[in-house]
Short mmCIF file of C-alpha atoms and ligand atoms in Angstrom, two decimals:
data_model
loop_
_atom_site.label_atom_id
_atom_site.label_comp_id
_atom_site.label_asym_id
_atom_site.label_seq_id
_atom_site.Cartn_x
_atom_site.Cartn_y
_atom_site.Cartn_z
CA MET A 414 102.65 142.14 71.00
CA ARG A 415 105.07 140.19 73.07
CA ARG A 416 103.76 136.96 74.67
CA PRO A 417 104.41 136.15 78.33
CA LEU A 418 107.22 133.46 78.69
CA ILE A 419 104.72 131.07 79.93
CA PRO A 420 101.49 130.90 78.35
CA ARG A 421 98.52 132.32 80.55
CA LYS A 422 96.87 128.96 80.30
CA LEU A 423 99.44 126.91 81.98
CA ALA A 424 100.04 129.31 85.00
CA PRO A 425 97.25 127.73 87.42
CA CYS A 426 98.66 124.20 86.61
CA LEU A 427 101.98 125.45 87.73
CA ARG A 428 100.70 127.18 90.89
CA ALA A 429 98.92 123.79 91.55
CA LEU A 430 102.31 121.93 91.77
CA PRO A 431 103.39 122.72 95.33
CA ALA A 432 99.75 121.70 96.52
CA LEU A 433 100.06 118.30 94.57
CA ALA A 434 103.33 117.64 95.96
CA GLY A 435 102.04 118.13 99.50
CA LEU A 436 98.98 115.84 98.77
CA ALA A 437 101.42 113.05 97.61
CA LEU A 438 103.33 113.38 100.86
CA LEU A 439 100.25 113.35 102.96
CA THR A 440 98.65 110.22 101.02
CA GLY A 441 101.60 108.43 102.76
CA CYS A 442 104.51 108.30 100.40
CA TRP A 443 106.76 108.03 103.47
CA LEU A 444 110.00 106.15 102.53
CA ASP A 445 110.04 104.11 105.79
CA GLY A 446 106.73 102.48 105.70
CA ARG A 447 106.20 98.86 106.58
CA GLN A 448 106.70 97.57 103.07
CA SER A 449 109.05 100.13 101.79
CA THR A 450 111.81 99.25 99.50
CA PHE A 451 113.77 102.39 100.34
CA ASP A 452 114.20 101.19 104.00
CA VAL A 453 116.26 98.21 103.36
CA LYS A 454 117.31 95.69 106.20
CA GLY A 455 119.50 93.23 104.49
CA PRO A 456 122.24 92.71 101.76
CA VAL A 457 119.66 91.48 98.92
CA ALA A 458 117.26 94.29 99.26
CA ARG A 459 120.28 96.84 99.75
CA ALA A 460 121.95 95.64 96.55
CA GLN A 461 118.35 95.99 94.63
CA LEU A 462 117.98 99.43 96.01
CA ASP A 463 121.34 100.54 95.00
CA LEU A 464 120.68 99.21 91.49
CA PHE A 465 117.44 100.96 91.40
CA MET A 466 119.11 104.26 92.43
CA VAL A 467 121.81 103.92 89.73
CA THR A 468 118.87 103.72 87.05
CA VAL A 469 117.29 106.68 88.76
CA TYR A 470 120.40 108.73 88.56
CA VAL A 471 121.01 108.06 84.93
CA THR A 472 117.60 108.63 83.87
CA ALA A 473 117.38 111.73 85.89
CA VAL A 474 120.36 113.10 83.98
CA ILE A 475 118.70 112.13 80.60
CA PHE A 476 115.48 113.88 81.84
CA VAL A 477 117.30 116.87 82.84
CA VAL A 478 119.47 117.34 79.67
CA VAL A 479 116.48 116.35 77.14
CA GLY A 480 114.26 118.58 79.12
CA ALA A 481 116.50 121.42 79.15
CA VAL A 482 117.15 121.19 75.35
CA LEU A 483 113.52 120.90 74.65
CA ALA A 484 112.58 123.80 76.92
CA TYR A 485 115.14 126.05 75.40
CA ALA A 486 113.92 125.19 71.82
CA MET A 487 110.45 125.94 72.67
CA ILE A 488 111.11 129.20 74.39
CA LYS A 489 113.80 130.44 72.05
CA PHE A 490 112.01 129.57 68.91
CA ARG A 491 108.63 130.05 69.72
CA ALA A 492 106.22 132.34 67.63
CA ARG A 493 106.27 135.83 69.27
CA THR A 494 104.31 137.85 66.92
CA ALA A 495 101.26 137.61 64.86
CA ALA A 496 103.74 137.61 61.63
CA ASP A 497 105.60 134.84 63.28
CA GLU A 498 102.42 132.69 63.61
CA ARG A 499 101.72 133.32 59.62
CA ALA A 500 105.31 132.71 58.55
CA GLU A 501 106.51 129.52 56.83
CA PRO A 502 108.52 127.04 58.89
CA PRO A 503 112.36 127.68 58.59
CA PRO A 504 114.34 125.51 56.22
CA GLN A 505 114.70 121.91 57.86
CA GLY A 506 118.07 120.17 58.14
CA HIS A 507 119.06 116.85 59.06
CA GLY A 508 122.26 114.66 59.51
CA ASN A 509 124.88 116.20 61.70
CA PHE A 510 127.61 113.57 61.89
CA LEU A 511 128.86 115.02 65.28
CA VAL A 512 125.47 115.15 66.81
CA GLU A 513 124.64 111.68 65.64
CA ILE A 514 127.92 110.07 66.81
CA GLY A 515 127.59 112.00 70.24
CA LEU A 516 124.04 110.91 70.85
CA VAL A 517 124.73 107.23 70.11
CA SER A 518 127.75 107.17 72.47
CA ALA A 519 125.83 109.03 75.08
CA SER A 520 123.17 106.10 74.91
CA VAL A 521 125.45 103.30 74.83
CA LEU A 522 127.27 104.92 77.79
CA CYS A 523 124.07 105.17 79.91
CA LEU A 524 123.29 101.60 78.88
CA VAL A 525 126.73 100.28 80.03
CA ILE A 526 126.46 102.30 83.32
CA ILE A 527 123.04 100.47 83.98
CA ALA A 528 124.05 97.10 82.58
CA VAL A 529 127.38 96.56 84.68
CA PRO A 530 125.58 96.58 88.06
CA THR A 531 122.54 94.81 86.74
CA LEU A 532 124.56 91.83 85.59
CA LYS A 533 126.39 91.94 88.93
CA ASN A 534 123.19 91.95 90.85
CA ILE A 535 121.62 89.18 88.95
CA TRP A 536 124.25 86.71 89.89
CA PHE A 537 124.49 88.20 93.58
CA THR A 538 120.84 87.75 94.07
CA TYR A 539 120.60 84.44 92.39
CA GLU A 540 123.24 82.58 93.89
CA VAL A 541 122.99 81.74 97.53
CA PRO A 542 126.11 82.29 99.49
CA ASP A 543 128.00 79.23 100.04
CA VAL A 544 126.40 77.05 102.77
CA GLN A 545 129.56 76.22 104.62
CA ARG A 546 131.51 79.39 104.31
CA ALA A 547 128.51 81.69 104.87
CA ASN A 548 126.46 79.42 107.41
CA ALA A 549 123.39 79.73 105.22
CA TYR A 550 120.17 78.33 106.40
CA GLU A 551 117.45 76.64 104.26
CA ILE A 552 113.70 76.92 104.37
CA THR A 553 110.84 75.91 101.93
CA ALA A 554 107.88 78.28 101.61
CA THR A 555 104.69 77.10 99.85
CA GLY A 556 101.78 79.14 98.51
CA TYR A 557 98.32 78.29 99.22
CA GLN A 558 95.23 80.18 98.31
CA TRP A 559 95.65 82.55 100.42
CA TRP A 560 98.21 81.62 103.14
CA PHE A 561 101.86 80.28 103.34
CA LYS A 562 103.41 77.13 104.61
CA PHE A 563 106.95 77.15 105.98
CA GLU A 564 109.12 73.86 106.19
CA TYR A 565 112.37 73.67 107.91
CA PRO A 566 114.22 70.77 106.27
CA ALA A 567 117.18 71.33 108.69
CA GLU A 568 114.81 70.60 111.77
CA GLN A 569 113.61 66.94 111.51
CA ILE A 570 111.26 65.77 113.94
CA ASP A 571 111.43 61.96 114.76
CA GLY A 572 108.66 59.94 112.92
CA VAL A 573 107.10 63.30 111.51
CA GLY A 574 109.47 65.06 109.11
CA PRO A 575 110.47 68.57 109.01
CA LEU A 576 109.20 71.11 111.30
CA VAL A 577 106.25 73.03 109.77
CA THR A 578 104.90 76.37 110.58
CA GLY A 579 102.48 78.79 108.79
CA ASN A 580 102.34 82.45 107.93
CA GLU A 581 105.15 83.54 110.21
CA LEU A 582 108.55 82.79 109.04
CA VAL A 583 111.17 82.70 111.87
CA ILE A 584 114.83 83.03 110.44
CA PRO A 585 118.05 83.46 112.13
CA ALA A 586 119.54 87.12 111.79
CA GLY A 587 122.71 87.83 110.13
CA ARG A 588 122.67 84.55 108.08
CA PRO A 589 121.92 84.18 104.49
CA VAL A 590 118.52 82.21 104.25
CA ARG A 591 117.78 80.11 101.14
CA VAL A 592 114.08 80.06 100.47
CA ASN A 593 112.81 77.42 98.18
CA LEU A 594 109.61 78.67 96.48
CA ARG A 595 106.77 76.29 95.77
CA THR A 596 103.05 76.49 95.34
CA VAL A 597 100.16 73.90 95.46
CA ASP A 598 97.62 75.74 93.47
CA VAL A 599 98.02 78.86 91.40
CA ILE A 600 100.94 81.24 90.92
CA HIS A 601 102.06 83.29 93.97
CA SER A 602 104.85 85.54 94.71
CA PHE A 603 106.95 85.75 97.75
CA TRP A 604 107.99 89.27 98.79
CA VAL A 605 109.43 90.77 101.80
CA PRO A 606 110.29 94.25 100.79
CA LYS A 607 112.57 95.22 103.25
CA LEU A 608 114.80 92.02 102.72
CA ALA A 609 114.51 91.08 99.07
CA GLY A 610 112.69 91.62 95.92
CA LYS A 611 109.93 89.40 94.90
CA VAL A 612 110.09 85.99 93.03
CA ASP A 613 107.20 84.00 91.85
CA MET A 614 106.08 80.55 93.06
CA ILE A 615 105.15 78.85 90.07
CA PRO A 616 103.33 75.28 89.84
CA ASN A 617 105.78 72.40 88.83
CA ARG A 618 108.78 74.92 88.97
CA ALA A 619 111.60 74.96 91.54
CA ASN A 620 112.25 78.71 91.91
CA HIS A 621 114.23 80.04 94.94
CA LEU A 622 115.60 83.20 96.38
CA TRP A 623 117.90 84.27 99.25
CA LEU A 624 117.76 86.83 101.85
CA GLN A 625 119.15 88.08 104.87
CA ALA A 626 117.94 90.17 107.95
CA ASP A 627 121.05 92.04 109.16
CA GLN A 628 119.25 92.52 112.65
CA PRO A 629 116.64 90.75 114.60
CA GLY A 630 113.27 92.25 113.89
CA TYR A 631 109.81 91.71 112.70
CA TYR A 632 109.41 92.26 108.94
CA TYR A 633 106.26 92.38 106.65
CA GLY A 634 105.71 90.19 103.61
CA GLN A 635 102.99 90.06 100.94
CA CYS A 636 102.09 87.80 97.93
CA ALA A 637 102.78 89.80 95.01
CA GLU A 638 101.05 88.04 92.28
CA PHE A 639 97.24 88.21 91.97
CA CYS A 640 96.00 84.74 92.87
CA GLY A 641 92.29 85.18 93.40
CA ASP A 642 89.71 86.62 95.89
CA SER A 643 91.63 87.21 98.90
CA HIS A 644 95.21 87.95 97.04
CA ALA A 645 95.54 91.32 98.57
CA ILE A 646 95.26 89.97 102.33
CA MET A 647 97.63 86.91 101.46
CA ARG A 648 100.35 88.34 103.67
CA PHE A 649 103.01 86.93 105.95
CA ARG A 650 105.73 87.96 108.51
CA VAL A 651 109.38 87.41 108.85
CA ILE A 652 110.82 87.25 112.33
CA ALA A 653 114.62 87.30 112.46
CA LEU A 654 116.13 86.18 115.86
CA GLY A 655 119.46 86.18 117.25
CA GLU A 656 121.46 82.82 117.20
CA LYS A 657 120.36 81.93 120.87
CA GLU A 658 116.78 82.88 120.50
CA PHE A 659 116.47 81.06 117.30
CA ALA A 660 117.72 77.92 118.72
CA LEU A 661 115.33 78.23 121.65
CA TRP A 662 112.42 78.97 119.31
CA ARG A 663 113.16 75.79 117.24
CA ALA A 664 113.46 73.61 120.35
CA ASN A 665 110.02 75.04 121.44
CA GLN A 666 108.51 74.45 117.92
CA GLU A 667 109.89 70.90 117.67
CA GLN A 668 107.81 70.02 120.74
CA PRO A 669 104.41 68.68 120.14
CA ALA A 670 101.52 70.88 120.90
CA ARG A 671 101.19 72.08 124.56
CA SER A 672 98.54 70.54 126.81
CA VAL A 673 96.88 72.53 129.48
CA ALA A 674 94.13 70.04 130.34
CA PRO A 675 95.27 68.28 133.51
CA ALA A 676 93.36 65.11 132.56
CA THR A 677 95.50 64.22 129.66
CA ALA A 678 98.60 61.93 130.10
CA ASP A 679 100.96 64.36 128.45
CA ALA A 680 100.52 66.96 130.85
CA GLU A 681 103.30 65.63 132.86
CA ARG A 682 105.72 66.38 130.21
CA LYS A 683 108.61 68.48 131.23
CA PRO A 684 108.02 72.19 131.30
CA ARG A 685 108.92 73.67 127.88
CA ALA A 686 111.93 76.07 127.50
CA VAL A 687 110.83 79.62 128.55
CA PHE A 688 112.14 82.53 126.23
CA ALA A 689 114.06 83.64 129.35
CA SER A 690 116.37 85.84 127.16
CA PHE A 691 113.51 87.74 125.89
CA THR A 692 112.77 90.78 127.79
CA THR A 693 109.07 90.91 129.16
CA HIS A 694 107.19 93.79 128.10
CA PRO A 695 104.58 94.67 130.90
CA GLY A 696 101.50 96.23 129.33
CA ALA A 697 102.01 94.64 126.02
CA ALA A 698 98.77 92.82 126.69
CA LEU A 699 98.08 92.61 122.95
CA SER A 700 94.53 93.50 123.07
CA GLY A 701 94.77 96.79 121.20
CA SER A 702 96.37 97.09 117.73
CA ALA A 703 98.19 100.29 119.02
CA GLU A 704 100.61 98.55 121.24
CA PHE A 705 101.07 95.85 118.61
CA ASP A 706 101.68 98.30 115.84
CA ALA A 707 103.99 100.21 117.92
CA ASP A 708 106.44 97.45 118.47
CA PRO A 709 105.35 94.22 116.75
CA PHE A 710 108.55 92.37 117.52
CA ALA A 711 108.15 92.87 121.27
CA ALA A 712 104.57 91.62 120.85
CA TRP A 713 105.83 88.59 119.06
CA GLN A 714 108.44 87.88 121.84
CA GLU A 715 105.51 88.23 124.42
CA LYS A 716 103.44 85.76 122.54
CA GLN A 717 106.09 82.98 122.98
CA ARG A 718 105.46 82.61 126.67
CA PRO A 719 102.58 80.54 127.80
CA ASP A 720 100.42 82.29 130.43
CA PRO A 721 99.04 79.53 132.63
CA ALA A 722 97.68 81.95 135.23
CA GLY A 723 95.28 83.32 132.59
CA GLU A 724 94.03 79.86 131.22
CA ASN A 725 91.04 77.85 131.69
CA PRO A 726 91.95 74.21 131.57
CA ALA A 727 88.59 72.83 131.50
CA LEU A 728 87.43 75.24 128.68
CA ALA A 729 90.65 74.35 126.73
CA ALA A 730 89.97 70.59 126.99
CA GLN A 731 86.46 71.42 125.67
CA GLY A 732 87.73 73.23 122.89
CA ARG A 733 90.21 70.38 122.06
CA ARG A 734 87.21 67.81 121.99
CA LEU A 735 85.25 70.35 119.57
CA PHE A 736 88.21 70.60 117.44
CA GLN A 737 87.73 66.96 116.64
CA GLU A 738 83.92 66.83 116.63
CA LYS A 739 83.62 70.01 114.30
CA THR A 740 85.85 68.32 111.97
CA CYS A 741 88.68 71.15 112.20
CA ILE A 742 91.03 68.19 112.54
CA ALA A 743 90.53 67.32 108.81
CA CYS A 744 92.31 70.65 107.67
CA HIS A 745 94.74 71.35 110.39
CA THR A 746 97.63 69.61 112.00
CA ILE A 747 98.14 69.95 115.71
CA ARG A 748 101.09 67.66 116.20
CA GLY A 749 100.81 65.65 119.26
CA HIS A 750 97.06 66.16 119.44
CA GLU A 751 94.44 64.89 117.21
CA GLY A 752 94.67 67.19 114.16
CA VAL A 753 96.20 65.63 111.01
CA GLY A 754 94.91 67.69 108.19
CA VAL A 755 97.06 69.67 105.83
CA ALA A 756 94.66 71.85 103.70
CA GLY A 757 94.88 74.64 106.28
CA PRO A 758 97.84 76.15 108.31
CA ASP A 759 99.65 73.89 110.94
CA LEU A 760 98.28 74.96 114.26
CA THR A 761 100.54 73.14 116.71
CA HIS A 762 101.79 76.45 118.08
CA VAL A 763 99.26 78.97 116.80
CA GLY A 764 99.09 80.48 120.08
CA ALA A 765 102.58 81.83 119.72
CA ARG A 766 101.79 83.66 116.52
CA THR A 767 101.19 87.44 116.39
CA THR A 768 98.58 87.16 113.32
CA ILE A 769 96.15 84.68 111.98
CA ALA A 770 94.53 84.39 108.58
CA ALA A 771 97.78 84.90 106.88
CA GLY A 772 98.80 88.27 108.68
CA THR A 773 95.35 89.68 108.27
CA LEU A 774 94.09 89.66 111.85
CA GLU A 775 96.14 90.31 115.14
CA ASN A 776 96.11 87.05 117.06
CA THR A 777 94.12 88.05 120.10
CA PRO A 778 91.40 85.93 121.55
CA GLN A 779 88.93 88.35 120.38
CA ARG A 780 90.08 88.47 116.79
CA MET A 781 90.40 84.59 116.58
CA HIS A 782 86.82 84.36 117.94
CA ASP A 783 85.74 86.63 115.14
CA TRP A 784 87.67 84.64 112.44
CA ILE A 785 86.22 81.25 113.71
CA ALA A 786 82.88 82.64 113.86
CA ASP A 787 82.96 84.05 110.27
CA PRO A 788 86.01 83.41 108.23
CA ASN A 789 84.29 84.57 104.92
CA HIS A 790 83.84 88.01 106.48
CA PHE A 791 87.52 88.65 106.73
CA LYS A 792 88.80 86.77 103.74
CA PRO A 793 86.17 86.41 100.98
CA GLY A 794 86.35 82.99 99.22
CA ASN A 795 88.78 81.54 101.71
CA LYS A 796 89.00 77.51 101.69
CA MET A 797 88.12 77.27 105.48
CA PHE A 798 84.68 78.66 104.86
CA ASN A 799 84.14 77.46 101.29
CA GLY A 800 84.68 73.65 101.40
CA GLY A 801 84.73 73.50 105.26
CA TYR A 802 82.04 75.45 106.83
CA THR A 803 79.90 75.20 103.87
CA ASP A 804 79.70 72.80 100.81
CA PRO A 805 80.57 74.84 97.77
CA ALA A 806 78.61 72.86 95.34
CA THR A 807 75.27 73.26 97.33
CA GLY A 808 75.92 76.08 99.73
CA ARG A 809 74.76 73.95 102.56
CA ARG A 810 76.07 74.74 106.03
CA LEU A 811 78.33 71.91 107.37
CA ILE A 812 79.90 73.52 110.52
CA VAL A 813 77.69 75.40 112.86
CA LEU A 814 79.20 76.88 116.18
CA ASN A 815 77.59 78.62 118.92
CA GLU A 816 79.30 81.45 121.03
CA THR A 817 80.36 79.05 123.87
CA GLU A 818 81.88 76.56 121.44
CA ILE A 819 83.79 79.16 119.79
CA ASP A 820 85.06 80.43 123.20
CA ALA A 821 86.31 76.71 123.95
CA LEU A 822 87.86 76.66 120.52
CA VAL A 823 89.60 79.94 121.20
CA ALA A 824 90.75 78.94 124.53
CA TYR A 825 92.34 75.69 123.21
CA LEU A 826 94.15 77.37 120.30
CA GLN A 827 95.39 80.13 122.36
CA SER A 828 97.05 77.72 124.84
CA LEU A 829 99.07 76.03 121.91
CA LYS A 830 102.29 78.19 122.54
C1 HEC B 902 88.20 72.74 104.73
C2 HEC B 902 89.31 72.86 105.40
C3 HEC B 902 89.12 73.59 106.93
C4 HEC B 902 88.45 73.43 108.00
C5 HEC B 902 87.32 72.37 108.01
C6 HEC B 902 88.83 74.15 109.07
N1 HEC B 902 89.87 75.02 108.68
FE1 HEC B 902 90.77 76.59 109.67
N2 HEC B 902 91.72 77.10 108.12
C7 HEC B 902 91.68 76.59 106.62
C8 HEC B 902 92.36 77.30 105.87
C9 HEC B 902 92.51 77.02 104.27
C10 HEC B 902 92.85 78.37 106.46
C11 HEC B 902 93.79 79.59 105.83
C12 HEC B 902 92.78 80.53 105.56
C13 HEC B 902 93.57 81.73 104.86
O1 HEC B 902 94.12 82.59 105.57
O2 HEC B 902 93.23 82.00 103.64
C14 HEC B 902 92.64 78.19 107.89
C15 HEC B 902 92.88 79.16 108.94
C16 HEC B 902 92.61 78.91 110.29
C17 HEC B 902 93.21 79.66 111.36
C18 HEC B 902 94.06 80.69 111.26
C19 HEC B 902 95.46 80.07 111.35
C20 HEC B 902 96.55 81.04 110.81
O3 HEC B 902 97.56 80.83 111.36
O4 HEC B 902 96.37 81.81 110.09
C21 HEC B 902 92.51 79.11 112.46
C22 HEC B 902 92.79 79.58 113.89
C23 HEC B 902 91.59 78.21 112.10
N3 HEC B 902 91.72 77.92 110.75
C24 HEC B 902 90.87 77.40 112.99
C25 HEC B 902 89.80 76.49 112.60
C26 HEC B 902 88.82 75.76 113.44
C27 HEC B 902 88.77 76.19 114.85
C28 HEC B 902 88.26 74.93 112.74
C29 HEC B 902 87.01 74.07 113.07
C30 HEC B 902 85.90 74.77 113.67
C31 HEC B 902 88.65 75.01 111.25
N4 HEC B 902 89.84 76.01 111.36
C32 HEC B 902 88.09 74.26 110.27
C33 HEC B 902 91.07 75.41 106.50
C34 HEC B 902 90.08 74.78 107.33
CU1 CU B 903 99.08 84.60 96.38
#
């Protein structure tokens, strides 16, 4: 009796293959997702992708060759009849000089093909292009449970120190950026998949990486090392700007916090630079996530403009007062206003960010309201709730806010552009 080429039991599995492949595609294996390492936007990520593809090609060749030999042997020498089944195994042989030399040489060749570009890439990604020649820029990123602080050593503010921002890293496009990696607590990992591979932020160790965005744009980042309760939502954004816009952004950020309340003395300060070179996007009201997701870069640009018409100075002034009374100032810096804390993100220009809570929520008045009302709902274990709103030792509530107070705080924080 002749047996079928493919054992009958295997046939249903094979028939299911196209369905499985379709399912894999449907479940979102698109190669140009927000955090796809296949959709590279800068030289470092590109070099890493190229190296990955070299490995894929070499291993694909090995897979096909070994698989083909295996399939050939299995099909050609399989037991065809009941007599075959009962027969003794054929005489076993070993030791063929040519085959052995051939296999060893082929393995060495494969390893060399992978090793040469690997070594080249190790140096390429480690060594930040020469500062003078390549016009490199430097930033220090510090991981906190569960958000990121960014410092700009090149932008020193008189009597304050370097410019500090949180969760949204703005960089010049087309220039190499050296990122010093630090942490204040546990190990985190800094990863912007479209711009560069991840590097860990390790306590008491000065790591760094460099990246470059070829074009202005909005890129998604993520902590990539498990760091506690809210690790999965410890995100950040990288916004790359053209040279002119970057200078404008820096000038704006270096200014102390904006004041909308007419009663305060600093209200007479000269009007701040407006992002005139950014196009306005009418309708980009940032209320619904659909618009934001469709074009986050446009949404970010829109966020940079103050909107005096939509502001309520009296409410903002009340918010500013509440920000002190409710002890928010103990953890947050609002440069030029009362806040001096460093346990949480710098909020001097929080109104100009597209996201809050480390890339977790879109920065709309409604979302900010939700966050201030119940931070623990969005980020379990976060240090604003545990240690700020409540005493972690006793569970006693320390900060209590009613709806009007939250509205005032939101009006104040949203005015900080
Ligand atoms: C015990 C310190 C502490 C106190 C007190 C505190 N916060 Fe926070 N705040 C934090 C930390 C830490 C984060 C970052 C949370 C995260 O993303 O994990 C944060 C995040 C925020 C954010 C989001 C900022 C961003 O860019 O992601 C806002 C807005 C905010 N706090 C407002 C307030 C207000 C308003 C108060 C007072 C009612 C307050 N905070 C009190 C520590 C504090
Ligand atoms: Cu982390």
